[in-house]
CSV table of C-alpha atoms in Angstrom, one decimal:
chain,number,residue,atom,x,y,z
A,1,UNK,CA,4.4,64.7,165.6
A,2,UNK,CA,1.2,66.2,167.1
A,3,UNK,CA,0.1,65.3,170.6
A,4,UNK,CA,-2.8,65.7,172.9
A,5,UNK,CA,-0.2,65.1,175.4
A,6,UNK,CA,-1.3,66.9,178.9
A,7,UNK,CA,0.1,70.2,179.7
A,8,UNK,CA,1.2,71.9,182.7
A,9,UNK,CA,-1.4,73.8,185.3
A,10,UNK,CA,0.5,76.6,186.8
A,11,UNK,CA,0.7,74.9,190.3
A,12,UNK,CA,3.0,72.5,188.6
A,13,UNK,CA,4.8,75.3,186.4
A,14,UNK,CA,5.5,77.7,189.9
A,15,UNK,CA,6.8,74.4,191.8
A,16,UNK,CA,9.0,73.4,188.3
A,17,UNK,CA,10.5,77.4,188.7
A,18,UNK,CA,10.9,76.4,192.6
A,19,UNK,CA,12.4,73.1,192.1
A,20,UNK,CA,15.0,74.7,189.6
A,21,UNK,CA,16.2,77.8,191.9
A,22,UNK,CA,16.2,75.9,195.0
A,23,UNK,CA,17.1,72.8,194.5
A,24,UNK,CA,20.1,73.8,192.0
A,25,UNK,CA,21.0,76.6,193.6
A,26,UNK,CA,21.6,76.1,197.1
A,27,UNK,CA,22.8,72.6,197.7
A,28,UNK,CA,26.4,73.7,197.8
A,29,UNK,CA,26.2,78.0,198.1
A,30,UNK,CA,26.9,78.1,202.1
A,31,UNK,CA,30.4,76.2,201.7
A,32,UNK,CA,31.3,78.6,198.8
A,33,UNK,CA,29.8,81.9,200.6
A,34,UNK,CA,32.1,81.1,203.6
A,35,UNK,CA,34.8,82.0,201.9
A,36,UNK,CA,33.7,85.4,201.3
A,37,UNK,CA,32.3,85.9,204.6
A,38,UNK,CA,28.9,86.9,206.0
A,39,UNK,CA,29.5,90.5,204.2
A,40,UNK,CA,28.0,88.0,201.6
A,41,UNK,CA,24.7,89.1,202.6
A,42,UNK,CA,25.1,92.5,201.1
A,43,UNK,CA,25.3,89.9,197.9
A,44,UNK,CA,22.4,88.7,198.1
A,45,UNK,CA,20.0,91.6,198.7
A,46,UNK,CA,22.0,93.2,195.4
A,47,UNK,CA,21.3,89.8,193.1
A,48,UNK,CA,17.4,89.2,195.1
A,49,UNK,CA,16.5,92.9,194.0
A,50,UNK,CA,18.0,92.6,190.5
A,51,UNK,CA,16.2,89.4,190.0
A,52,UNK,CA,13.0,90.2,191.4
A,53,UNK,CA,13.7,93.1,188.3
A,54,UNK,CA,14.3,91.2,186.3
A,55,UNK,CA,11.4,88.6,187.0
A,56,UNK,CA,8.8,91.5,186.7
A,57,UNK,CA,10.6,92.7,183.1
A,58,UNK,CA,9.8,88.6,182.3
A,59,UNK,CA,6.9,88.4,183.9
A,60,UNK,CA,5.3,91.5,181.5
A,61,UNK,CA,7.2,89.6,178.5
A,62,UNK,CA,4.8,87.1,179.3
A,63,UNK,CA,1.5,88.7,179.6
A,64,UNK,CA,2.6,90.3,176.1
A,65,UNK,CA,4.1,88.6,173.7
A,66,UNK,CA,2.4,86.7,170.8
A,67,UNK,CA,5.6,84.5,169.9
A,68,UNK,CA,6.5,81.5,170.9
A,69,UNK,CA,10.1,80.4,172.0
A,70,UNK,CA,10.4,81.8,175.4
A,71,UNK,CA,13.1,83.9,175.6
A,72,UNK,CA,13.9,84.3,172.3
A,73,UNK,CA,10.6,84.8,171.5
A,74,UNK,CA,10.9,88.0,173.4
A,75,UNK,CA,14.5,88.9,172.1
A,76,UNK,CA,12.8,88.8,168.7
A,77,UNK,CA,10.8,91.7,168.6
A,78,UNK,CA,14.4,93.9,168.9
A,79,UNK,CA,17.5,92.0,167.2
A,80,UNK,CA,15.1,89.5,164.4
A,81,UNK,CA,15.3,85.6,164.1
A,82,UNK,CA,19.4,86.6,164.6
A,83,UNK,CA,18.3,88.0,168.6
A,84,UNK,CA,15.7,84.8,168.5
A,85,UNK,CA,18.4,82.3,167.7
A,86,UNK,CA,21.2,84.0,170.0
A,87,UNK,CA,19.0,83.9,173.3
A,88,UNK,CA,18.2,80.5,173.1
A,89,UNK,CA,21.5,79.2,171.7
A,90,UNK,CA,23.1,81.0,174.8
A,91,UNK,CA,20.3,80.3,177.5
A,92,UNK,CA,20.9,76.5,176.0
A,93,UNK,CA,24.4,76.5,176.5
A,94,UNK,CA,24.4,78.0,180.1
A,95,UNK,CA,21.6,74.6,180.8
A,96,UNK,CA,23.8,72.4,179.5
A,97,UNK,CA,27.1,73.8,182.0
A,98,UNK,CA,24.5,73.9,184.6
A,99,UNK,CA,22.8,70.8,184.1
A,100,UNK,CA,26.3,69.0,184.8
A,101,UNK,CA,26.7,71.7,187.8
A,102,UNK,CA,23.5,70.6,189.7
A,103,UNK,CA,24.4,67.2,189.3
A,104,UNK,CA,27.8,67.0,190.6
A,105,UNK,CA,26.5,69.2,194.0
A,106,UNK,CA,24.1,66.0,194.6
A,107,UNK,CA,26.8,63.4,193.7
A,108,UNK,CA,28.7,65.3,196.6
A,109,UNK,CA,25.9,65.4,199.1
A,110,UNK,CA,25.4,61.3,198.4
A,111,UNK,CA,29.0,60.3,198.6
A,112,UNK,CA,28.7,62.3,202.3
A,113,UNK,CA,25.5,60.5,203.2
A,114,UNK,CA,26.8,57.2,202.5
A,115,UNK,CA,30.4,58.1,204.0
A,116,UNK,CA,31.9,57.5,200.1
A,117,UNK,CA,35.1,58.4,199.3
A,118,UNK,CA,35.1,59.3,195.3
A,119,UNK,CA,38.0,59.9,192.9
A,120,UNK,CA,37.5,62.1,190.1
A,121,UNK,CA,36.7,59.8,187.8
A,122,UNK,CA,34.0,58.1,189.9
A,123,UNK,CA,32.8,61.5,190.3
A,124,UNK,CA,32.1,62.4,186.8
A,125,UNK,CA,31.0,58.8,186.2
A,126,UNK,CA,28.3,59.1,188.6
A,127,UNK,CA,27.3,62.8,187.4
A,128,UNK,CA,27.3,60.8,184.1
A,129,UNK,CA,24.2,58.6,185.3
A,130,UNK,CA,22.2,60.7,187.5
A,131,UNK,CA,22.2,63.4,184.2
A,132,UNK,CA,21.0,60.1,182.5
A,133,UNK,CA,18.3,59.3,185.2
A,134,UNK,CA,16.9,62.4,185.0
A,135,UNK,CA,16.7,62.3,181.5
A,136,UNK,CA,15.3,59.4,181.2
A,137,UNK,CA,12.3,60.2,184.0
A,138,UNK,CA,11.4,63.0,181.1
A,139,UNK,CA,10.3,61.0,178.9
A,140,UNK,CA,6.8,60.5,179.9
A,141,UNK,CA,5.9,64.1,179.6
A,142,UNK,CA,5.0,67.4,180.4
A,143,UNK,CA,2.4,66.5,183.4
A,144,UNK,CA,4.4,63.8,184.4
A,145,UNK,CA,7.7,65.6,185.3
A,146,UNK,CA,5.4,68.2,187.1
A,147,UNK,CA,3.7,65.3,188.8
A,148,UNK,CA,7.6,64.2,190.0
A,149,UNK,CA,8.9,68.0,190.6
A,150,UNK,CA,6.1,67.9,192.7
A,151,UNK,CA,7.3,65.4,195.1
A,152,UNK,CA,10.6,66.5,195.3
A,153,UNK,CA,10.9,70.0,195.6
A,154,UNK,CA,9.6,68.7,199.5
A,155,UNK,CA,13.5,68.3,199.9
A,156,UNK,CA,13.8,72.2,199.2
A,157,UNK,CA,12.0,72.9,202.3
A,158,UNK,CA,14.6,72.3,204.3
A,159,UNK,CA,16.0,76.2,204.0
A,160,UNK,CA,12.5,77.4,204.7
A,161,UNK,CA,12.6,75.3,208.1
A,162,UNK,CA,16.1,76.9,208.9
A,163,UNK,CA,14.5,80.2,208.2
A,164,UNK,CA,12.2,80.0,210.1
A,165,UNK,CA,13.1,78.1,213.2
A,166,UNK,CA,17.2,78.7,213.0
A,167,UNK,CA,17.1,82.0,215.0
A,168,UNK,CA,17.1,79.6,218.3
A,169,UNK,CA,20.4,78.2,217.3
A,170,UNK,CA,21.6,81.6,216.2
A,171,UNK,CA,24.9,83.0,217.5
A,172,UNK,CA,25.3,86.7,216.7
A,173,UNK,CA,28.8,86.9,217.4
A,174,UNK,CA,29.8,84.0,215.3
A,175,UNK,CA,28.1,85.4,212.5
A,176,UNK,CA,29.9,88.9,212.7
A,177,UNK,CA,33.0,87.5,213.5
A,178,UNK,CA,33.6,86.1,209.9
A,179,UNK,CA,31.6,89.2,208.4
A,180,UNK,CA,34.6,89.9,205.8
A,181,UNK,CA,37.7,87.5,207.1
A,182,UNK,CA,39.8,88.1,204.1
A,183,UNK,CA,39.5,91.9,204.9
A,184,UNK,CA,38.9,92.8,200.8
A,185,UNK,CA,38.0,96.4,199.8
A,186,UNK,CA,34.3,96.7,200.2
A,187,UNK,CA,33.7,96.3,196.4
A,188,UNK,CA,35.3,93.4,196.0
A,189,UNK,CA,33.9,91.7,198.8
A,190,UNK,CA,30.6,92.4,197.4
A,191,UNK,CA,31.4,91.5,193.6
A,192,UNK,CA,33.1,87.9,194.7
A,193,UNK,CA,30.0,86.8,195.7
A,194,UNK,CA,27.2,88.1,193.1
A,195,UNK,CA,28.0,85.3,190.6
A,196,UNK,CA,27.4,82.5,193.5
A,197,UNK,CA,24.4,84.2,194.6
A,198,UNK,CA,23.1,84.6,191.0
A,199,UNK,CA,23.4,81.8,190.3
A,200,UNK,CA,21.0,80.5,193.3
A,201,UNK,CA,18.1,83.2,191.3
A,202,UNK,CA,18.9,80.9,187.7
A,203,UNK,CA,15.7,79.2,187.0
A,204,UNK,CA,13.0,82.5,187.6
A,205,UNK,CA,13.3,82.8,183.7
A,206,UNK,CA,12.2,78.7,183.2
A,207,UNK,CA,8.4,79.6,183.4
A,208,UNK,CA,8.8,81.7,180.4
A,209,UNK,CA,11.1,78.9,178.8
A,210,UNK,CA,8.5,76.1,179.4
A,211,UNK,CA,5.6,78.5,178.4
A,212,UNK,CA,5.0,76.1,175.1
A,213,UNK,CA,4.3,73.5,177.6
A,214,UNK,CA,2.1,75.2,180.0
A,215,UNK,CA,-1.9,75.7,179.8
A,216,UNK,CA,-2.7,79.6,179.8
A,217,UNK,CA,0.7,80.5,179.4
A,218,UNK,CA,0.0,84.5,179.1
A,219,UNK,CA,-1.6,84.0,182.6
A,220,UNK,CA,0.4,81.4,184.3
A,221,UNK,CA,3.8,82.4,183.0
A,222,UNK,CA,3.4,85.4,185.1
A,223,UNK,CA,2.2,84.0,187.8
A,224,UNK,CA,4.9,81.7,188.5
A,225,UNK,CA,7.7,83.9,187.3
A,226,UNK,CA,7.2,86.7,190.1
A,227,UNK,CA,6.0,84.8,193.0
A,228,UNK,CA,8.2,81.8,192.9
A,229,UNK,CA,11.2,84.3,192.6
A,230,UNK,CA,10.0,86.4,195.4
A,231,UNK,CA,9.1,83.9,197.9
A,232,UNK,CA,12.8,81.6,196.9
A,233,UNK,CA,14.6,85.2,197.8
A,234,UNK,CA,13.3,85.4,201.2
A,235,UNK,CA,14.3,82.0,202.0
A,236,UNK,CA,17.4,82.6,200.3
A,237,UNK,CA,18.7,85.5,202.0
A,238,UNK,CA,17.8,84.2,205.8
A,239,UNK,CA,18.4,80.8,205.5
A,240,UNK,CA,22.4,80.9,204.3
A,241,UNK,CA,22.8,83.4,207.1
A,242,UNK,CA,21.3,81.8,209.4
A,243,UNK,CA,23.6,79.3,209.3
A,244,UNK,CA,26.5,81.1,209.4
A,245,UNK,CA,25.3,81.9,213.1
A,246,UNK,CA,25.2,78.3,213.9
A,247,UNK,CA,28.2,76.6,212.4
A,248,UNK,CA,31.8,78.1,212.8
A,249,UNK,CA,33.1,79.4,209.1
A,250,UNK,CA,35.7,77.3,209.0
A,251,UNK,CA,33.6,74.0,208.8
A,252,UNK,CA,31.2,75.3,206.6
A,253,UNK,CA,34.6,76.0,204.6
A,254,UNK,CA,35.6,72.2,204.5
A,255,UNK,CA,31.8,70.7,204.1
A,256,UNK,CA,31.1,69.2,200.8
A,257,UNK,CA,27.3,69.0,202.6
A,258,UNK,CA,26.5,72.3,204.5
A,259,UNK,CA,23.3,71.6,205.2
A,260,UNK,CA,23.3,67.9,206.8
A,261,UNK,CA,26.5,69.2,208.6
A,262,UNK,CA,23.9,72.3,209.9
A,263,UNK,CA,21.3,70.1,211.3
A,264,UNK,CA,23.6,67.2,212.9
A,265,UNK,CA,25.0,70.3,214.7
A,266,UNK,CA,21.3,71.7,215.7
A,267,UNK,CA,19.9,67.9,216.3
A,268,UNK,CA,22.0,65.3,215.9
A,269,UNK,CA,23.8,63.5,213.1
A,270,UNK,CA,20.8,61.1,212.3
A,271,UNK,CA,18.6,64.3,211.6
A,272,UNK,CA,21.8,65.3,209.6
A,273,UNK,CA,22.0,62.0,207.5
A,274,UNK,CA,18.1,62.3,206.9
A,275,UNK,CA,18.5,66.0,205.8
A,276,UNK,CA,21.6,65.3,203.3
A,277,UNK,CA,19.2,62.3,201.8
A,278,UNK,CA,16.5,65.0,201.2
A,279,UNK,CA,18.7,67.5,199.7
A,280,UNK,CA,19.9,64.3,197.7
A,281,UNK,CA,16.1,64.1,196.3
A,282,UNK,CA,15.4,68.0,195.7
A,283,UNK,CA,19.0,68.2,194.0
A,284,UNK,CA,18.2,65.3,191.7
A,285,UNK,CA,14.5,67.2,190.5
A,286,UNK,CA,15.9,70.1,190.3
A,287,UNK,CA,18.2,68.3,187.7
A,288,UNK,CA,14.8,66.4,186.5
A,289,UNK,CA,13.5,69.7,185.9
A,290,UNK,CA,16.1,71.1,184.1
A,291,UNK,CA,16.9,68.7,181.9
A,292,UNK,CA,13.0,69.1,181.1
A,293,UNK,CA,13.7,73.1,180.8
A,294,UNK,CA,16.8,72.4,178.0
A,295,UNK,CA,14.9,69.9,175.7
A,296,UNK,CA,12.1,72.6,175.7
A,297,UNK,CA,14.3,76.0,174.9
A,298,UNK,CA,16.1,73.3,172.0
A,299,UNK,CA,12.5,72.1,170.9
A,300,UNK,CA,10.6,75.4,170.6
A,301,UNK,CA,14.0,76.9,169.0
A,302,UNK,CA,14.2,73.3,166.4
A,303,UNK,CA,9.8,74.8,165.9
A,304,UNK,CA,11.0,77.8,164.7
A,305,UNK,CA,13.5,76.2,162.2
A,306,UNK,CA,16.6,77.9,164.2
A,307,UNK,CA,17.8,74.5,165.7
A,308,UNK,CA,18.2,71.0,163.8
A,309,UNK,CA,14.6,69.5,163.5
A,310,UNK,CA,16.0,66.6,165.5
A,311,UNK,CA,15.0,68.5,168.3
A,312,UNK,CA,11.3,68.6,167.4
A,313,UNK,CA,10.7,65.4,167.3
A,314,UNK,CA,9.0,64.0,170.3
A,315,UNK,CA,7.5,61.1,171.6
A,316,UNK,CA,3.4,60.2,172.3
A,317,UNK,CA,4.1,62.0,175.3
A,318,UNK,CA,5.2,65.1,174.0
A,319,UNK,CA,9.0,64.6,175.6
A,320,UNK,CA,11.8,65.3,172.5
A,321,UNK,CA,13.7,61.9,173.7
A,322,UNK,CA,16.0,62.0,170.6
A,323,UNK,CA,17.2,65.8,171.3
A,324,UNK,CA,17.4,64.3,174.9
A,325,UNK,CA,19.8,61.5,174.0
A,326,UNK,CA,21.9,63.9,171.9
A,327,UNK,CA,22.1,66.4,174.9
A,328,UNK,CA,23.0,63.9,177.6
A,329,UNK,CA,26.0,62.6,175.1
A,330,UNK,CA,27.2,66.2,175.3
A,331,UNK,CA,26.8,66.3,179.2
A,332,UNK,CA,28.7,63.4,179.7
A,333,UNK,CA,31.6,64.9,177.9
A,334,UNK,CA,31.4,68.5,179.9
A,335,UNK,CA,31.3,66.0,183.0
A,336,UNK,CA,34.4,64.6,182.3
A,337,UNK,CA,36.6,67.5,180.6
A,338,UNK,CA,35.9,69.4,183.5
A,339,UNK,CA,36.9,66.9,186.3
A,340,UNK,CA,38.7,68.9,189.5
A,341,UNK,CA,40.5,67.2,192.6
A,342,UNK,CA,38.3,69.6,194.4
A,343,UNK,CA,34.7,69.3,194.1
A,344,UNK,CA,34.1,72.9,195.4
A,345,UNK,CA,36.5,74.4,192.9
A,346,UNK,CA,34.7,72.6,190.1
A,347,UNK,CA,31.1,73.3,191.3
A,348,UNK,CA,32.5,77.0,191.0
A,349,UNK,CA,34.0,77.0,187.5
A,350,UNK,CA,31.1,75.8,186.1
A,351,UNK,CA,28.5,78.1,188.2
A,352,UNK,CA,30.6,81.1,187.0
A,353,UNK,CA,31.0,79.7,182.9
A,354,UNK,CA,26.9,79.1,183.3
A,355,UNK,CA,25.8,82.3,185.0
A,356,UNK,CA,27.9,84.0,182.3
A,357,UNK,CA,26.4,82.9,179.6
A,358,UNK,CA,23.1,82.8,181.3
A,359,UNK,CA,22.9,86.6,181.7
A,360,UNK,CA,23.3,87.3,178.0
A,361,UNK,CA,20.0,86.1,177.1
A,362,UNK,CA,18.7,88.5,180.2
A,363,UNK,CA,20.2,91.4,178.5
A,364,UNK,CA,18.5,90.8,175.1
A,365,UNK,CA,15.3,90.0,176.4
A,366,UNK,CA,15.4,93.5,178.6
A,367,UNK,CA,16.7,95.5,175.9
A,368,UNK,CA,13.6,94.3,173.2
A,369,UNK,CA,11.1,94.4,176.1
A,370,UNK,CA,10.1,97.8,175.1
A,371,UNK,CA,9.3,97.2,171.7
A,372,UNK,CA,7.5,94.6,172.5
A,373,UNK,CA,5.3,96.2,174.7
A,374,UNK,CA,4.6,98.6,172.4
A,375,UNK,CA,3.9,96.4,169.4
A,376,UNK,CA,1.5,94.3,171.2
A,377,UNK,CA,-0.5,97.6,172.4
A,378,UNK,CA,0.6,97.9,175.9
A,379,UNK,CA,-0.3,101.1,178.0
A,380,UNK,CA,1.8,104.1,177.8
A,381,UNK,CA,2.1,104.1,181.8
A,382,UNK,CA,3.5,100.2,181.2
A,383,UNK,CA,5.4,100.9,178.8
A,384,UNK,CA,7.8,103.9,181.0
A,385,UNK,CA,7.6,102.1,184.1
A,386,UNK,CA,9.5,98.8,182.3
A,387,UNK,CA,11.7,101.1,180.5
A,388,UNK,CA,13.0,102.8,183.9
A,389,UNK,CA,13.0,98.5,185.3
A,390,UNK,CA,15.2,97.5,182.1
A,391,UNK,CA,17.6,100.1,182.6
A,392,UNK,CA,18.6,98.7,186.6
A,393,UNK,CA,18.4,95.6,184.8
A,394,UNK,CA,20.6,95.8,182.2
A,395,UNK,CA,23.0,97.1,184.9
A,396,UNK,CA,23.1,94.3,187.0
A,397,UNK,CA,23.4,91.9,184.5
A,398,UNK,CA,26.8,93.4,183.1
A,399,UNK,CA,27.3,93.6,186.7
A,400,UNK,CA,27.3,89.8,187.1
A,401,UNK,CA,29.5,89.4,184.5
A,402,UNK,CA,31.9,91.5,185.6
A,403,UNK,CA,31.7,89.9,189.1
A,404,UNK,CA,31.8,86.3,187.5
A,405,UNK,CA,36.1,87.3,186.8
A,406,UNK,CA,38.0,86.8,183.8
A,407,UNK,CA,38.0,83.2,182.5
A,408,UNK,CA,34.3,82.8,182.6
A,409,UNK,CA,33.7,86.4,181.0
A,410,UNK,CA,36.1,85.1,178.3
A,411,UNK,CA,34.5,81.5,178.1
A,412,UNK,CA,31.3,82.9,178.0
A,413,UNK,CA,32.4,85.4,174.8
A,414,UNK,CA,33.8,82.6,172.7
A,415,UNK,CA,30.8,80.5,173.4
A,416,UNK,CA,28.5,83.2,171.9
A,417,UNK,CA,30.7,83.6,169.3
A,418,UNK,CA,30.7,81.0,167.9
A,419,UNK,CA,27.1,80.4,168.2
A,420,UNK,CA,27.1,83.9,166.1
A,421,UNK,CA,29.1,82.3,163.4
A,422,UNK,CA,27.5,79.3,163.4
A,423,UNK,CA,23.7,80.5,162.5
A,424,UNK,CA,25.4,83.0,159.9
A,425,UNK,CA,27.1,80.2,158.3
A,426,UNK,CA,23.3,78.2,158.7
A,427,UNK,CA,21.1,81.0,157.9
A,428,UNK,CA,23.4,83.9,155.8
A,429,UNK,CA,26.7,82.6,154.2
A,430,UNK,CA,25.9,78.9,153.1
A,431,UNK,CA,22.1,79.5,151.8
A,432,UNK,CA,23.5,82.6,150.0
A,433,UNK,CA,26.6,80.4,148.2
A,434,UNK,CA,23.8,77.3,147.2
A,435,UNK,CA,21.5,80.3,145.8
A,436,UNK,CA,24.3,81.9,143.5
A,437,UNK,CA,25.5,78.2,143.0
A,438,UNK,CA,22.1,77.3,141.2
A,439,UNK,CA,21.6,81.1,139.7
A,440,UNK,CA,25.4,80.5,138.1
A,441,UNK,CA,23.7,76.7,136.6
């Protein structure tokens, strides 16, 4: 179906990219980083520099390319409608794990705020409708979940008001005296953190992801990539260790709502309840947003005939509401297979799982940027510069795998796996059998 439905302006697109890195990614990171220790730090400048890489390699893919898709658009001009189909399918898959991620670290900050005690199963059913909400809120459209990502990426301030004003409640020696408390070899004290911290940088590649849905997308794809990852990473980086100065490790450790607990302990606990109901409302667009991002990739991919067309169709409005449906139905399943006594514990296995197979799209896209570049007539001096930026960021990408440990490395492998096997079987083995079929007749 054709629409004149209204597209994004890059204003809307660069709040989209901050609403999907901040509010997804922080909500929960300071109870998880406490474990580690405030060594974690080290983490972050590591994953801020190899994102900020990896959002200029992105940000050129943009300003390039000629094909749609996002990033298997770009992953196309190396590995073929094979590289096109694997980037999405994977980028798709690590939404979908996320998706359920984001929403379970809002359920959490809720059931704090209205002193709830949840079981398991309460917790996955009420992950189960805030992924439906969200879903739902999408299908008006393009401008109209930027209108809404708008409004709530507001409750993402919060770390930017820690960073800047959180130095007066700053206690140096609390901070270094949990700078590595499980005394781990530098290395691994390092590596057991880049996954979590990654994992607050997922969402830098979304401009490129949403650029069928943006005006000027070879101009504003850029533009939103590089900036909105730069300006998240500063807030990043000083606002989780700020905190760690003002709130002993140990009850960061037990908080299933770091930040509320942070400001009832720098105001009071009614400044704490309000700040836990705003984290509440940027968790909840973040989860707006991506559920936006994942019916796009699965659209633009269903465009270029590499996904059922079920995913193409949309509504007046532009929003693909039966994808949608089918997506949420696959959500609510992830929900409840992966219920955990411990909300921390699962918030980690599924950050890990997601970040996994979230990288592996990166490491296409970087490997085929410099053929791209150079089919679509970029400058020689472009060209080397990107080549010598791929290379650090194909390293840190197997990096963060490696750091993300075993299970998710092996999750993430069989997951690809079998999306290899499946578009052979789609595009290679079955096509091939019907053609020899009618031949043979």
């Amino acid at each position: 179906m054709k629409t004149t439905a209204k597209k994004m302006s890059v204003f809307q697109l660069t709040t989209l990219v901050a609403a999907n890195m901040m509010g997804a990614g922080i909500i929960m990171l300071p109870t998880k980083l406490a474990e580690v220790g405030t060594i974690s730090v080290l983490s972050w400048l590591i994953t801020a520099v190899g994102s900020l890489v990896l959002a200029h390699i992105f940000a050129q893919c943009g300003m390039f390319t000629t094909k749609t898709g996002g990033l298997g658009g770009y992953a196309e001009y190396s590995f073929g409608r094979t590289g096109h189909f694997m980037a999405n399918y994977a980028y798709a898959i690590s939404l979908v794990i996320a998706n359920v991620a984001i929403a379970i670290s809002a359920v959490g900050y809720a059931a704090v705020l209205f002193n709830l005690t949840l079981t398991p199963v309460q917790m996955s059913l009420a992950t189960i409708v805030l992924l439906w909400l969200a879903a739902v809120l999408n299908f008006g459209g393009n401008a109209k979940t930027g209108r809404i990502s708008n409004i709530t990426v507001w409750g993402a301030i919060i770390p930017v008001f820690i960073s800047v004003f959180g130095w007066f409640w700053f206690d140096p020696n609390m901070y270094t005296a949990v700078w590595n408390p499980n005394q781990l070899p530098f290395f691994d004290a390092v590596s057991e953190s880049i996954a979590l911290t990654l994992w607050g940088f997922l969402g830098f590649e979304s401009a490129a992801a949403n650029m069928d849905a943006v005006e000027n997308p070879k101009k504003n794809v850029p533009i939103a990539t590089f900036f909105g990852t730069l300006a998240v990473a500063v807030i990043y980086v000083l606002s989780t260790n700020i905190m760690a100065g003002i709130v002993p490790n140990v009850d960061l450790l037990n908080s299933t709502a770091p930040f509320g607990m942070v400001f009832a302990q720098m105001f009071n606990e009614t400044v704490g309840q309000i700040v836990m109901a705003a984290m509440v409302i940027s968790c909840c667009g973040a989860i707006l947003c991506w559920q936006f991002t994942l019916s796009r990739v699965f659209k633009s991919s269903a465009d270029a005939g590499l996904f059922p067309k079920v995913f193409s169709r949309v509504n007046k409005a532009d929003a693909p509401v039966r994808g949608l449906l089918i997506l949420l139905t696959i959500q609510s399943l992830l929900a409840f297979m992966t219920m955990n006594e411990s909300l921390s514990r699962q918030f980690e296995n599924l950050v890990n799982l997601a970040v996994v197979t979230n990288v592996f799209p990166y490491i296409l896209c970087c490997i085929a940027v410099n053929k791209l570049l150079k089919v679509e007539g970029a400058s020689k001096f472009t060209r080397r510069s990107i080549f010598g930026l791929s290379i650090v960021a194909i390293a840190y990408s197997v990096y963060a795998i490696y750091a993300s440990g075993e299970g998710p490395m092996i999750g993430g492998t069989i997951a690809i796996i079998i999306g290899y096997i499946v578009y052979q079987l789609a595009f290679n083995i079955v096509p091939r059998a019907l053609r020899s079929k009618r031949s043979v007749a």
